[in-house]
Amino acid sequence: LILLSASVEAQNEFLPKLDDTISPTNWLFAGPFSIGAREGILGVIQNPEDYRPKEGDTLYSILPQGGIVTWKKMAPDSLGWVNLQYENVWWDTLMDIYGVTGIVDAGYAYTEFENAGRKRALAIAERTGTFYLNGKSYYGDPYGHDLLRIPVILEDGINRVMVQISGYGDHRFLFKLIPPDAPVMLISKDATLPDIIAGEKQNLWAGIT
């Protein structure tokens, strides 16, 4: 299994890179869904890696009035951010009754786009804890500091993206795919560096993505 995995990864390294940035413009979103403060997003959608919603599909949720949310269309703004505005949710009332834990919630967004030929790319997923690309799970950049560049493989034909967003109240996120600048890249602006103390000689470690 290890040899097989290494062989697949080696093949991926020699794939051509994405030619130009892909910024999906046709999104479906649904939410909000109540979640625990530290339990993660569990039990909302079974098998999100394979889930393919359609506009008008419904899901149950205790947060909106009526207890049902509907998958709706949403387009990014001029800067590429998708702003999820949830309807029929009384955030102030939930806050008054349950405190801040009452407005900890999650949302989902889904899109598909077409790509010609298998390619290497880097995903930028701002304000997103997790996203799924063609059924595979990846970590995003939940704090939205524009630090992470996540290596992904785009498949030939239709590619599917499911994004999980969590936080307090309404949400927003940014998702796009960019060409990698080089086979190996260092993200120095996300470096974790030690303190260097004058007059001391030490072997110090640094962490660089």
XYZ file of C-alpha atoms in Angstrom:
209
model
C 0.000 0.000 0.000
C 2.830 2.377 0.797
C 4.497 1.682 -2.542
C 1.202 2.155 -4.369
C 0.548 5.454 -2.576
C 4.049 6.711 -3.364
C 3.597 5.734 -7.009
C 0.322 7.675 -7.264
C 1.862 10.744 -5.623
C 4.829 10.574 -7.989
C 2.463 10.508 -10.962
C 0.645 13.558 -9.606
C 3.897 15.510 -9.389
C 4.315 15.252 -13.157
C 0.780 16.346 -14.004
C 0.511 19.670 -15.846
C -0.401 22.629 -13.679
C -3.588 24.644 -13.895
C -3.320 27.281 -16.630
C -5.340 30.076 -15.039
C -7.322 30.915 -11.894
C -10.705 29.253 -11.460
C -13.201 31.215 -9.343
C -16.549 29.373 -9.254
C -19.500 31.715 -9.657
C -22.526 29.411 -9.319
C -22.998 28.269 -5.736
C -25.815 26.590 -3.850
C -25.962 27.121 -0.092
C -27.982 25.833 2.835
C -28.039 26.709 6.526
C -27.734 27.564 9.282
C -27.452 24.380 11.328
C -26.899 24.290 15.091
C -23.596 22.736 16.177
C -21.655 22.399 19.419
C -18.976 24.952 20.226
C -16.148 22.395 20.127
C -17.674 19.256 18.615
C -17.150 20.165 14.973
C -19.740 19.851 12.207
C -21.217 16.403 12.729
C -24.504 14.797 11.775
C -25.846 17.652 9.645
C -25.313 16.037 6.242
C -24.494 12.367 5.998
C -21.511 11.725 3.685
C -20.895 15.360 2.607
C -18.058 14.143 0.385
C -20.604 12.468 -1.910
C -23.598 14.759 -1.400
C -24.849 16.519 -4.546
C -27.675 18.963 -3.728
C -30.061 20.540 -6.181
C -31.724 23.951 -5.951
C -34.889 23.603 -3.883
C -33.769 20.529 -1.903
C -34.606 20.848 1.806
C -32.951 19.897 5.099
C -34.112 20.090 8.708
C -32.648 22.665 11.092
C -33.729 23.911 14.521
C -32.419 27.449 13.975
C -34.758 29.020 11.379
C -38.451 29.547 11.982
C -40.300 26.560 10.550
C -37.407 24.160 11.046
C -36.509 23.752 7.355
C -33.777 25.245 5.164
C -33.665 25.164 1.368
C -30.695 24.959 -0.986
C -30.560 28.315 -2.777
C -28.395 29.946 -5.413
C -25.739 32.483 -4.425
C -23.094 34.306 -6.492
C -19.830 35.811 -5.153
C -19.379 39.554 -4.803
C -16.920 41.576 -6.886
C -13.992 40.399 -4.706
C -14.925 36.738 -4.910
C -16.492 36.409 -1.442
C -19.691 34.393 -1.072
C -21.900 36.026 1.583
C -24.454 33.668 3.098
C -27.465 35.562 4.398
C -29.724 33.154 6.279
C -33.453 33.835 6.327
C -36.014 33.506 9.144
C -33.412 33.211 11.913
C -33.937 35.272 15.069
C -30.293 35.658 16.098
C -30.995 38.196 18.870
C -33.627 35.932 20.453
C -31.356 32.882 20.275
C -28.576 34.912 21.904
C -30.891 36.117 24.690
C -32.095 32.591 25.510
C -28.961 30.473 25.048
C -26.091 32.925 25.116
C -23.291 32.836 22.569
C -23.503 29.040 22.230
C -26.972 29.491 20.746
C -25.623 31.211 17.660
C -22.717 28.826 16.956
C -23.778 27.404 13.631
C -22.652 25.855 10.374
C -23.535 26.217 6.722
C -22.776 24.380 3.501
C -22.055 25.600 -0.007
C -21.766 23.509 -3.171
C -20.568 24.132 -6.697
C -19.415 22.295 -9.798
C -17.035 23.439 -12.519
C -15.520 21.879 -15.620
C -11.807 21.336 -16.174
C -9.965 19.968 -19.213
C -7.440 17.249 -18.270
C -6.058 16.211 -14.862
C -4.043 19.079 -13.406
C -2.212 20.199 -10.298
C -3.580 23.316 -8.581
C -3.566 25.223 -5.307
C -6.824 25.899 -3.484
C -7.452 29.091 -1.532
C -10.273 28.479 0.951
C -10.680 31.531 3.194
C -12.944 31.329 6.281
C -13.507 27.638 5.538
C -12.718 24.914 8.044
C -13.071 21.994 5.627
C -13.856 21.551 1.975
C -14.364 18.482 -0.189
C -13.057 18.328 -3.745
C -14.298 15.344 -5.736
C -15.001 13.454 -2.530
C -11.638 14.107 -0.857
C -11.439 16.149 2.347
C -9.062 19.109 2.771
C -8.437 21.645 5.522
C -9.155 25.262 4.670
C -8.031 28.548 6.251
C -10.767 29.077 8.894
C -9.427 32.420 10.157
C -9.221 33.930 6.680
C -5.659 35.246 6.984
C -4.771 34.420 3.360
C -1.930 32.165 4.479
C -2.653 28.686 3.169
C -2.292 27.274 -0.323
C -3.687 23.742 -0.375
C -2.310 21.370 -3.064
C -5.130 19.594 -4.932
C -5.626 17.538 -8.086
C -8.332 18.590 -10.532
C -9.957 15.813 -12.531
C -10.801 15.872 -16.216
C -14.418 16.953 -16.698
C -16.794 17.981 -13.912
C -15.215 18.746 -10.519
C -17.385 18.946 -7.381
C -16.755 21.208 -4.370
C -18.563 21.094 -1.013
C -17.548 23.763 1.508
C -18.251 23.697 5.253
C -18.440 27.064 7.028
C -18.927 27.605 10.735
C -18.943 30.461 13.217
C -21.491 32.857 14.712
C -24.536 33.966 12.782
C -24.258 34.599 9.051
C -21.128 33.487 7.196
C -18.946 34.354 4.252
C -16.131 32.546 2.476
C -13.832 32.760 -0.522
C -12.867 29.772 -2.659
C -10.725 29.697 -5.769
C -8.063 27.599 -7.484
C -4.786 29.032 -8.711
C -1.785 27.701 -10.667
C 1.190 26.675 -8.488
C 4.215 28.933 -8.951
C 6.706 26.073 -8.581
C 6.856 22.340 -7.757
C 7.878 23.257 -4.188
C 6.861 26.477 -2.439
C 7.589 27.939 0.995
C 4.932 30.129 2.592
C 7.220 32.320 4.662
C 4.469 34.666 5.884
C 3.077 31.753 7.917
C 6.438 30.963 9.546
C 6.609 29.973 13.213
C 9.941 31.342 14.380
C 11.829 31.054 17.695
C 13.041 33.950 19.815
C 16.766 34.602 19.427
C 18.320 35.733 22.688
C 21.408 37.944 22.571
C 24.504 36.293 24.010
C 23.159 32.728 23.794
C 24.116 30.029 21.310
C 21.425 27.451 20.602
C 20.189 25.139 17.899
C 16.745 26.558 17.198
C 13.836 25.188 15.191
C 11.520 27.056 12.859
C 8.318 25.889 11.209
C 7.567 26.970 7.623
C 4.671 25.645 5.547
